[in-house]
Amino acid sequence: MGESSIECLVELEREIARLQALQVRVLADYSSARDDAADVASEVALALAISENAARIKIGLARDLVTRLPETLGALSRGD
């Protein structure tokens, strides 16, 4: 049971990373399609039940991963 549990945990972590990469892409696309960054942060905060500051941080990270760090985003997408 121990080894298969570890393998399951590793695969779950990889799947979480893939989902986070998808979330990053959707968030970056959504924020770039909108003109008013303040409204985007408010909408994301409300949708995810987080503070507006946390939403601004998520948006900034998403934009950075998509534009400046595409290889890092690719690794996240692969679950690496």
PDB file of C-alpha atoms in Angstrom:
ATOM      1  CA  MET A   1       0.000   0.000   0.000  1.00  0.00           C
ATOM      2  CA  GLY A   2       2.851   2.422   0.786  1.00  0.00           C
ATOM      3  CA  GLU A   3       4.482   2.536  -2.649  1.00  0.00           C
ATOM      4  CA  SER A   4       1.207   2.801  -4.553  1.00  0.00           C
ATOM      5  CA  SER A   5       0.104   5.568  -2.193  1.00  0.00           C
ATOM      6  CA  ILE A   6       3.277   7.523  -2.936  1.00  0.00           C
ATOM      7  CA  GLU A   7       2.791   7.037  -6.671  1.00  0.00           C
ATOM      8  CA  CYS A   8      -0.782   8.253  -6.300  1.00  0.00           C
ATOM      9  CA  LEU A   9       0.387  11.340  -4.394  1.00  0.00           C
ATOM     10  CA  VAL A  10       2.951  12.145  -7.070  1.00  0.00           C
ATOM     11  CA  GLU A  11       0.370  11.816  -9.836  1.00  0.00           C
ATOM     12  CA  LEU A  12      -2.072  13.996  -7.898  1.00  0.00           C
ATOM     13  CA  GLU A  13       0.593  16.700  -7.558  1.00  0.00           C
ATOM     14  CA  ARG A  14       1.213  16.541 -11.297  1.00  0.00           C
ATOM     15  CA  GLU A  15      -2.500  16.881 -12.001  1.00  0.00           C
ATOM     16  CA  ILE A  16      -2.773  19.845  -9.620  1.00  0.00           C
ATOM     17  CA  ALA A  17       0.126  21.517 -11.465  1.00  0.00           C
ATOM     18  CA  ARG A  18      -1.588  20.932 -14.815  1.00  0.00           C
ATOM     19  CA  LEU A  19      -4.805  22.457 -13.495  1.00  0.00           C
ATOM     20  CA  GLN A  20      -2.907  25.431 -12.082  1.00  0.00           C
ATOM     21  CA  ALA A  21      -1.326  25.992 -15.495  1.00  0.00           C
ATOM     22  CA  LEU A  22      -4.762  25.949 -17.074  1.00  0.00           C
ATOM     23  CA  GLN A  23      -6.004  28.431 -14.483  1.00  0.00           C
ATOM     24  CA  VAL A  24      -3.020  30.684 -15.217  1.00  0.00           C
ATOM     25  CA  ARG A  25      -3.750  30.659 -18.940  1.00  0.00           C
ATOM     26  CA  VAL A  26      -7.456  31.403 -18.450  1.00  0.00           C
ATOM     27  CA  LEU A  27      -6.704  34.198 -15.986  1.00  0.00           C
ATOM     28  CA  ALA A  28      -4.097  35.772 -18.273  1.00  0.00           C
ATOM     29  CA  ASP A  29      -6.450  35.576 -21.264  1.00  0.00           C
ATOM     30  CA  TYR A  30      -9.316  37.062 -19.276  1.00  0.00           C
ATOM     31  CA  SER A  31      -7.269  39.914 -17.865  1.00  0.00           C
ATOM     32  CA  SER A  32      -5.650  40.790 -21.198  1.00  0.00           C
ATOM     33  CA  ALA A  33      -9.059  40.907 -22.879  1.00  0.00           C
ATOM     34  CA  ARG A  34     -10.233  43.523 -20.373  1.00  0.00           C
ATOM     35  CA  ASP A  35      -9.133  47.144 -20.278  1.00  0.00           C
ATOM     36  CA  ASP A  36      -9.778  48.037 -16.645  1.00  0.00           C
ATOM     37  CA  ALA A  37      -7.354  46.141 -14.411  1.00  0.00           C
ATOM     38  CA  ALA A  38      -9.153  47.274 -11.251  1.00  0.00           C
ATOM     39  CA  ASP A  39     -12.395  45.707 -12.444  1.00  0.00           C
ATOM     40  CA  VAL A  40     -10.605  42.486 -13.367  1.00  0.00           C
ATOM     41  CA  ALA A  41      -9.067  42.203  -9.899  1.00  0.00           C
ATOM     42  CA  SER A  42     -12.475  42.842  -8.312  1.00  0.00           C
ATOM     43  CA  GLU A  43     -14.176  40.245 -10.489  1.00  0.00           C
ATOM     44  CA  VAL A  44     -11.495  37.629  -9.894  1.00  0.00           C
ATOM     45  CA  ALA A  45     -11.536  38.317  -6.163  1.00  0.00           C
ATOM     46  CA  LEU A  46     -15.287  37.851  -6.029  1.00  0.00           C
ATOM     47  CA  ALA A  47     -15.260  34.725  -8.207  1.00  0.00           C
ATOM     48  CA  LEU A  48     -12.473  33.021  -6.242  1.00  0.00           C
ATOM     49  CA  ALA A  49     -13.482  34.325  -2.805  1.00  0.00           C
ATOM     50  CA  ILE A  50     -10.093  35.975  -2.260  1.00  0.00           C
ATOM     51  CA  SER A  51      -9.037  39.525  -1.489  1.00  0.00           C
ATOM     52  CA  GLU A  52      -8.525  42.012  -4.293  1.00  0.00           C
ATOM     53  CA  ASN A  53      -4.853  42.164  -3.392  1.00  0.00           C
ATOM     54  CA  ALA A  54      -4.560  38.380  -3.725  1.00  0.00           C
ATOM     55  CA  ALA A  55      -6.378  38.635  -7.065  1.00  0.00           C
ATOM     56  CA  ARG A  56      -3.956  41.306  -8.308  1.00  0.00           C
ATOM     57  CA  ILE A  57      -1.044  39.051  -7.329  1.00  0.00           C
ATOM     58  CA  LYS A  58      -2.600  36.089  -9.190  1.00  0.00           C
ATOM     59  CA  ILE A  59      -3.195  38.246 -12.267  1.00  0.00           C
ATOM     60  CA  GLY A  60       0.364  39.550 -12.225  1.00  0.00           C
ATOM     61  CA  LEU A  61       1.794  36.066 -11.853  1.00  0.00           C
ATOM     62  CA  ALA A  62      -0.423  34.751 -14.647  1.00  0.00           C
ATOM     63  CA  ARG A  63       0.672  37.517 -17.001  1.00  0.00           C
ATOM     64  CA  ASP A  64       4.335  36.953 -16.123  1.00  0.00           C
ATOM     65  CA  LEU A  65       4.120  33.212 -16.702  1.00  0.00           C
ATOM     66  CA  VAL A  66       2.418  33.650 -20.049  1.00  0.00           C
ATOM     67  CA  THR A  67       4.593  36.479 -21.355  1.00  0.00           C
ATOM     68  CA  ARG A  68       7.973  36.321 -19.629  1.00  0.00           C
ATOM     69  CA  LEU A  69       8.238  32.731 -18.433  1.00  0.00           C
ATOM     70  CA  PRO A  70       6.563  30.514 -21.042  1.00  0.00           C
ATOM     71  CA  GLU A  71       8.979  27.636 -20.445  1.00  0.00           C
ATOM     72  CA  THR A  72       8.097  27.636 -16.757  1.00  0.00           C
ATOM     73  CA  LEU A  73       4.425  27.617 -17.676  1.00  0.00           C
ATOM     74  CA  GLY A  74       5.117  24.736 -20.068  1.00  0.00           C
ATOM     75  CA  ALA A  75       6.734  22.739 -17.283  1.00  0.00           C
ATOM     76  CA  LEU A  76       3.753  23.441 -15.035  1.00  0.00           C
ATOM     77  CA  SER A  77       1.425  22.333 -17.839  1.00  0.00           C
ATOM     78  CA  ARG A  78       3.300  19.029 -18.050  1.00  0.00           C
ATOM     79  CA  GLY A  79       3.045  18.596 -14.301  1.00  0.00           C
ATOM     80  CA  ASP A  80       6.798  19.016 -13.803  1.00  0.00           C
TER      81      ASP A  80
END
